[in-house]
Short mmCIF file of C-alpha atoms and ligand atoms in Angstrom, two decimals:
data_model
loop_
_atom_site.label_atom_id
_atom_site.label_comp_id
_atom_site.label_asym_id
_atom_site.label_seq_id
_atom_site.Cartn_x
_atom_site.Cartn_y
_atom_site.Cartn_z
CA MET A 84 3.10 -17.54 19.93
CA ILE A 85 1.99 -15.99 16.64
CA LYS A 86 -0.41 -13.10 17.26
CA LYS A 87 -3.18 -12.20 14.83
CA ILE A 88 -2.64 -9.18 12.55
CA ARG A 89 -5.60 -6.94 13.40
CA LYS A 90 -4.39 -3.44 12.55
CA ALA A 91 -3.08 -1.85 9.39
CA VAL A 92 -1.28 1.45 8.94
CA PHE A 93 -1.72 3.50 5.75
CA PRO A 94 0.98 6.18 5.52
CA VAL A 95 -0.55 8.99 3.47
CA GLY A 96 1.52 11.93 4.69
CA GLY A 97 3.75 12.27 1.61
CA LEU A 98 3.65 15.29 -0.70
CA GLY A 99 3.12 13.45 -4.00
CA THR A 100 5.25 15.96 -5.89
CA ARG A 101 5.69 13.65 -8.88
CA PHE A 102 2.00 14.16 -9.67
CA LEU A 103 1.91 17.95 -9.56
CA PRO A 104 -0.22 19.83 -10.49
CA ALA A 105 -2.85 17.08 -9.84
CA THR A 106 -1.70 16.87 -6.21
CA LYS A 107 -1.60 20.60 -5.54
CA ALA A 108 -4.96 20.56 -3.72
CA MET A 109 -5.80 16.83 -3.80
CA PRO A 110 -4.03 13.97 -2.00
CA LYS A 111 -2.09 11.66 -4.33
CA GLU A 112 -3.86 8.73 -2.66
CA MET A 113 -7.20 9.98 -4.03
CA LEU A 114 -6.07 9.65 -7.67
CA PRO A 115 -8.48 7.18 -9.30
CA VAL A 116 -7.45 4.04 -11.13
CA VAL A 117 -10.44 3.64 -13.48
CA ASP A 118 -13.05 4.90 -10.97
CA LYS A 119 -11.71 4.02 -7.53
CA PRO A 120 -9.12 6.02 -5.54
CA LEU A 121 -5.76 4.35 -4.90
CA ILE A 122 -6.36 4.39 -1.15
CA GLN A 123 -9.55 2.36 -1.52
CA TYR A 124 -7.69 -0.44 -3.34
CA ALA A 125 -5.36 -0.65 -0.33
CA VAL A 126 -8.22 -0.61 2.19
CA GLU A 127 -10.11 -3.36 0.32
CA GLU A 128 -6.93 -5.46 0.19
CA ALA A 129 -6.48 -5.02 3.95
CA ARG A 130 -10.09 -6.09 4.53
CA GLU A 131 -9.50 -9.25 2.48
CA ALA A 132 -6.49 -10.00 4.67
CA GLY A 133 -8.67 -9.88 7.81
CA ILE A 134 -7.66 -6.41 9.05
CA GLU A 135 -10.11 -5.05 11.63
CA HIS A 136 -8.73 -1.58 12.37
CA PHE A 137 -7.53 0.96 9.81
CA ILE A 138 -5.01 3.61 10.87
CA PHE A 139 -4.24 6.52 8.55
CA VAL A 140 -1.17 8.68 9.05
CA THR A 141 -2.16 11.85 7.25
CA GLY A 142 -0.70 15.29 6.78
CA HIS A 143 -1.55 18.74 5.53
CA GLY A 144 -4.19 18.78 2.76
CA LYS A 145 -5.35 15.19 3.22
CA THR A 146 -8.86 15.68 4.59
CA ALA A 147 -10.46 14.34 1.36
CA ILE A 148 -9.33 10.87 2.53
CA GLU A 149 -11.33 11.19 5.78
CA ASP A 150 -14.41 12.34 3.86
CA HIS A 151 -14.04 9.50 1.37
CA PHE A 152 -14.35 6.78 4.03
CA ASP A 153 -17.18 8.53 5.88
CA ALA A 154 -20.89 7.99 5.17
CA ASN A 155 -22.64 10.44 2.82
CA PRO A 156 -26.36 10.27 3.80
CA ASN A 157 -27.50 12.93 1.30
CA LEU A 158 -25.95 11.14 -1.65
CA GLU A 159 -27.29 7.79 -0.38
CA LYS A 160 -30.82 9.25 -0.23
CA LEU A 161 -30.51 10.64 -3.74
CA LEU A 162 -29.33 7.33 -5.19
CA MET A 163 -32.07 5.48 -3.30
CA ASN A 164 -34.77 7.81 -4.65
CA ASP A 165 -33.44 7.25 -8.17
CA GLY A 166 -33.28 3.46 -7.67
CA LYS A 167 -29.53 3.42 -8.46
CA TRP A 168 -28.87 0.36 -6.33
CA GLN A 169 -25.47 -0.59 -7.71
CA LEU A 170 -24.06 2.90 -7.20
CA LEU A 171 -25.53 2.84 -3.70
CA GLU A 172 -23.68 -0.38 -3.01
CA PHE A 173 -20.39 1.14 -4.28
CA LEU A 174 -20.96 4.12 -2.02
CA ARG A 175 -21.66 1.99 1.04
CA ASN A 176 -18.63 -0.24 0.34
CA SER A 177 -16.40 2.79 0.60
CA THR A 178 -17.63 3.65 4.11
CA LEU A 179 -15.62 2.33 7.04
CA GLU A 180 -17.34 1.51 10.31
CA SER A 181 -17.07 4.18 13.01
CA GLY A 182 -14.59 3.17 15.69
CA LYS A 183 -12.69 0.91 13.29
CA ILE A 184 -10.81 3.77 11.70
CA SER A 185 -8.29 6.15 13.25
CA TYR A 186 -6.41 9.15 11.94
CA THR A 187 -3.19 10.59 13.22
CA ARG A 188 -1.09 13.30 11.75
CA GLN A 189 2.52 13.41 10.58
CA SER A 190 3.30 17.08 11.08
CA GLU A 191 6.31 16.97 8.75
CA PRO A 192 7.02 14.39 6.02
CA LYS A 193 10.25 13.02 7.52
CA GLY A 194 10.12 9.68 5.73
CA LEU A 195 8.21 6.41 5.72
CA GLY A 196 9.75 5.16 8.98
CA HIS A 197 8.69 8.36 10.69
CA ALA A 198 5.16 8.07 9.28
CA VAL A 199 4.80 4.54 10.71
CA TRP A 200 6.25 5.70 14.05
CA CYS A 201 3.55 8.40 14.25
CA ALA A 202 1.01 5.57 14.61
CA ARG A 203 2.83 3.89 17.53
CA ASP A 204 0.24 4.64 20.24
CA LEU A 205 -2.61 3.48 18.00
CA ILE A 206 -0.78 0.25 17.16
CA GLY A 207 0.31 -0.60 20.72
CA ASP A 208 2.34 -3.72 21.50
CA GLU A 209 1.14 -6.04 18.73
CA PRO A 210 2.22 -6.99 15.20
CA PHE A 211 0.65 -4.90 12.45
CA ALA A 212 0.49 -4.41 8.70
CA VAL A 213 1.65 -1.44 6.64
CA LEU A 214 0.23 -0.73 3.17
CA LEU A 215 1.62 2.00 0.92
CA PRO A 216 -1.40 3.05 -1.11
CA ASP A 217 0.57 4.18 -4.15
CA ASP A 218 1.58 0.57 -4.76
CA ILE A 219 -1.39 -1.44 -5.98
CA PHE A 220 -1.29 -5.19 -6.39
CA HIS A 221 -3.52 -7.00 -8.85
CA CYS A 222 -3.63 -10.51 -7.38
CA LYS A 223 -6.08 -13.42 -7.17
CA THR A 224 -5.35 -13.67 -3.47
CA ALA A 225 -4.87 -10.21 -1.93
CA CYS A 226 -1.14 -9.47 -1.62
CA LEU A 227 -1.41 -8.67 2.10
CA LYS A 228 -3.30 -11.94 2.64
CA GLN A 229 -0.35 -13.77 1.02
CA LEU A 230 1.95 -12.02 3.51
CA VAL A 231 -0.29 -12.77 6.49
CA ASP A 232 -0.43 -16.46 5.45
CA ALA A 233 3.39 -16.55 5.35
CA TYR A 234 3.56 -14.69 8.69
CA ASN A 235 1.28 -17.36 10.22
CA GLU A 236 3.95 -19.93 9.22
CA VAL A 237 7.15 -18.10 10.13
CA GLY A 238 6.21 -15.10 12.35
CA GLY A 239 8.40 -12.00 12.67
CA ASN A 240 8.70 -9.40 9.92
CA VAL A 241 7.38 -10.32 6.46
CA VAL A 242 7.52 -8.07 3.38
CA ALA A 243 6.36 -8.29 -0.25
CA ILE A 244 9.18 -8.90 -2.73
CA ASN A 245 9.52 -7.94 -6.38
CA ASP A 246 12.48 -9.06 -8.51
CA VAL A 247 13.69 -5.88 -10.19
CA PRO A 248 16.30 -5.17 -12.90
CA LEU A 249 19.74 -4.57 -11.34
CA GLU A 250 19.82 -0.94 -12.53
CA GLN A 251 16.69 -0.18 -10.45
CA THR A 252 17.97 -1.28 -7.02
CA ASN A 253 18.61 2.36 -6.09
CA ARG A 254 14.82 2.93 -5.91
CA TYR A 255 14.06 0.24 -3.29
CA GLY A 256 14.97 -1.44 -0.03
CA VAL A 257 16.88 -4.56 -1.11
CA LEU A 258 17.35 -7.86 0.75
CA SER A 259 20.50 -9.77 1.44
CA VAL A 260 19.34 -13.36 0.90
CA GLU A 261 20.17 -16.22 3.26
CA LYS A 262 17.74 -18.81 1.85
CA ASP A 263 15.32 -18.71 -1.09
CA ASP A 264 12.77 -21.43 -1.83
CA GLY A 265 11.25 -19.55 -4.77
CA ARG A 266 8.30 -18.17 -2.78
CA LEU A 267 9.70 -17.44 0.67
CA ILE A 268 13.04 -15.69 1.11
CA LYS A 269 14.86 -15.62 4.44
CA ALA A 270 16.93 -12.46 4.72
CA ASN A 271 20.00 -11.76 6.87
CA GLY A 272 20.35 -8.13 5.91
CA MET A 273 18.82 -5.31 3.90
CA VAL A 274 19.84 -1.93 2.60
CA GLU A 275 17.82 1.06 1.45
CA LYS A 276 18.31 2.28 -2.15
CA PRO A 277 21.70 0.65 -2.83
CA ASP A 278 23.68 1.56 -5.91
CA PRO A 279 23.45 -1.40 -8.37
CA SER A 280 27.19 -2.03 -7.85
CA ALA A 281 26.62 -2.51 -4.10
CA ALA A 282 23.19 -4.20 -4.15
CA PRO A 283 23.17 -7.49 -2.18
CA SER A 284 20.48 -8.93 -4.53
CA THR A 285 17.70 -7.78 -6.84
CA CYS A 286 14.98 -8.74 -4.31
CA ALA A 287 13.25 -5.40 -3.79
CA ILE A 288 10.83 -4.62 -0.98
CA SER A 289 7.46 -3.39 -2.30
CA GLY A 290 4.76 -1.54 -0.41
CA ARG A 291 3.29 -4.26 1.84
CA TYR A 292 4.65 -5.22 5.25
CA VAL A 293 3.75 -7.29 8.31
CA LEU A 294 5.84 -5.94 11.16
CA SER A 295 6.71 -6.81 14.72
CA PRO A 296 6.27 -4.06 17.35
CA GLU A 297 10.06 -4.32 17.83
CA VAL A 298 10.36 -2.21 14.67
CA LEU A 299 8.52 0.63 16.46
CA LYS A 300 11.07 0.48 19.30
CA GLU A 301 13.86 0.95 16.73
CA LEU A 302 11.98 3.86 15.18
CA ASP A 303 11.98 5.53 18.62
CA ASN A 304 15.65 6.36 17.93
CA GLN A 305 14.55 8.69 15.11
CA LYS A 306 17.79 8.04 13.23
CA ALA A 307 17.82 9.55 9.73
CA GLY A 308 19.16 7.45 6.84
CA VAL A 309 19.35 7.77 3.04
CA LYS A 310 18.15 11.21 1.78
CA GLY A 311 18.02 12.44 5.41
CA GLU A 312 14.72 10.57 5.91
CA ILE A 313 13.81 8.21 8.74
CA GLN A 314 13.77 4.92 6.84
CA LEU A 315 11.56 1.94 7.66
CA THR A 316 14.18 -0.36 6.08
CA ASP A 317 16.83 0.77 8.61
CA ALA A 318 14.49 0.05 11.55
CA MET A 319 13.60 -3.40 10.16
CA ALA A 320 17.31 -4.15 9.60
CA ALA A 321 18.08 -3.20 13.21
CA THR A 322 15.73 -5.95 14.50
CA LEU A 323 17.41 -8.75 12.48
CA ASP A 324 19.31 -10.00 15.56
CA ARG A 325 16.06 -10.82 17.37
CA VAL A 326 13.18 -10.95 14.85
CA PRO A 327 13.10 -13.37 11.87
CA PHE A 328 12.81 -11.59 8.54
CA HIS A 329 11.22 -13.02 5.40
CA GLY A 330 10.23 -11.76 1.98
CA VAL A 331 7.35 -13.25 -0.01
CA ARG A 332 7.46 -13.35 -3.81
CA PHE A 333 3.75 -12.61 -4.09
CA GLU A 334 1.66 -14.03 -6.92
CA GLY A 335 0.20 -11.22 -8.99
CA ARG A 336 1.22 -7.93 -10.53
CA ARG A 337 2.37 -4.76 -8.81
CA PHE A 338 1.88 -1.25 -10.16
CA ASP A 339 3.88 1.63 -8.73
CA CYS A 340 1.25 4.33 -9.04
CA GLY A 341 3.57 6.87 -7.41
CA ASN A 342 5.13 7.21 -10.87
CA LYS A 343 3.25 8.12 -14.00
CA ILE A 344 4.01 5.08 -16.15
CA GLY A 345 2.96 2.69 -13.37
CA PHE A 346 -0.21 4.70 -12.82
CA LEU A 347 -1.13 4.66 -16.52
CA MET A 348 -0.42 0.93 -16.82
CA ALA A 349 -2.59 0.23 -13.77
CA ASN A 350 -5.50 2.02 -15.44
CA ILE A 351 -5.14 -0.20 -18.51
CA GLU A 352 -4.86 -3.42 -16.52
CA TYR A 353 -7.83 -2.67 -14.25
CA ALA A 354 -10.02 -1.43 -17.11
CA LEU A 355 -9.30 -4.62 -19.08
CA ASP A 356 -10.35 -6.61 -16.02
CA ARG A 357 -13.80 -4.97 -15.81
CA ASP A 358 -16.77 -6.79 -17.35
CA ASP A 359 -18.54 -3.49 -18.05
CA LEU A 360 -15.53 -1.94 -19.84
CA LYS A 361 -13.19 -4.56 -21.21
CA ASP A 362 -14.69 -5.25 -24.67
CA GLU A 363 -15.15 -1.65 -25.71
CA PHE A 364 -11.91 -0.53 -24.10
CA LYS A 365 -9.87 -3.32 -25.68
CA ALA A 366 -11.29 -2.52 -29.14
CA SER A 367 -10.52 1.20 -28.68
CA LEU A 368 -7.00 0.41 -27.48
CA GLN A 369 -6.33 -1.86 -30.44
CA GLU A 370 -7.53 0.82 -32.85
CA PHE A 371 -5.44 3.43 -31.08
CA ILE A 372 -2.28 1.32 -31.13
CA LYS A 373 -2.58 0.98 -34.93
CA THR A 374 -2.20 4.77 -35.18
CA LEU A 375 1.13 4.82 -33.28
P1 UTP B 569 6.83 8.42 -1.67
O1 UTP B 569 8.23 8.02 -1.49
O2 UTP B 569 6.16 8.03 -2.95
O3 UTP B 569 6.75 9.98 -1.44
O4 UTP B 569 6.01 7.79 -0.46
P2 UTP B 569 5.62 11.04 -1.75
O5 UTP B 569 5.97 12.28 -1.02
O6 UTP B 569 4.26 10.50 -1.45
O7 UTP B 569 5.65 11.29 -3.34
P3 UTP B 569 6.66 12.13 -4.27
O8 UTP B 569 7.94 11.34 -4.32
O9 UTP B 569 6.83 13.51 -3.71
O10 UTP B 569 5.95 12.16 -5.59
C1 UTP B 569 5.51 6.48 -0.40
C2 UTP B 569 4.36 6.43 0.58
O11 UTP B 569 4.78 6.82 1.88
C3 UTP B 569 4.03 7.92 2.35
C4 UTP B 569 3.43 8.56 1.10
O12 UTP B 569 2.22 9.24 1.40
C5 UTP B 569 3.21 7.37 0.19
O13 UTP B 569 2.00 6.72 0.47
N1 UTP B 569 4.91 8.83 3.09
C6 UTP B 569 6.14 9.16 2.60
C7 UTP B 569 4.47 9.38 4.26
O14 UTP B 569 3.34 9.10 4.73
N2 UTP B 569 5.30 10.23 4.95
C8 UTP B 569 6.54 10.56 4.49
O15 UTP B 569 7.24 11.34 5.18
C9 UTP B 569 6.96 10.00 3.29
#
């Protein structure tokens, strides 16, 4: 029987060193794309996919994330008094309902697999989603919703897939492909950050997952992989003998906001998609490009 995906895990325990000095005292996940923090894009996507409970795996220096999703009655009162109704709506949209949000702590950043494992008691024995907030997906249908729809057809583990240039396979988990219908890929293996010469394909796993609780059992082994980190890819691979594994070539565009070029491109894309900004921004961009 296919169980509903009710819970999502947001691993936000990483150090974000590629964005220093911005991330010296501020979590990377609070960096804004246009005017909304990365983490809020991920939370809104999860909501669109029907997620009911939001689990954050945080670490040292991440309390701004908790404050961001909490109510701010003083600011609400101020905006109400000034009749700033749209800003009030933005503020309220960024508040998550008490009891529907949980925080746990990753005391040491030992890798993505370890971060997910830290949420094991909050997840329990049910399938769940994982969203890496530094990947944002600009899609008509939320990327996680596309994964959940595929999961409702095939069950098991389902991940988002990006076709990447061969020379970039050493940045991603990469699938070994058994069957590929253009949208859905059935995998019979996967390897974390393979050298291009050893990569089984160019189907790279991006930051959205629907996972069986079997993956948590594998993570119990706490086995370190590439770079000495506990890798989620290794735990998913270890369940291949008993859990079906599929990748979805999602429709839409992914921005890796953990690196600077991806982050800058995301700002351009999202600004050009905003009714209140696009005309003026596009004109400014065009003028600017002429000066290059
Ligand atoms: P990254 O691989 O981008 O690592 O993590 P990072 O530490 O955040 O950033 P850099 O490389 O130092 O700049 C991808 C996602 O996994 C989370 C991060 O918070 C980010 O959302 N993560 C990573 C953890 O929660 N714990 C970890 O131990 C590692």
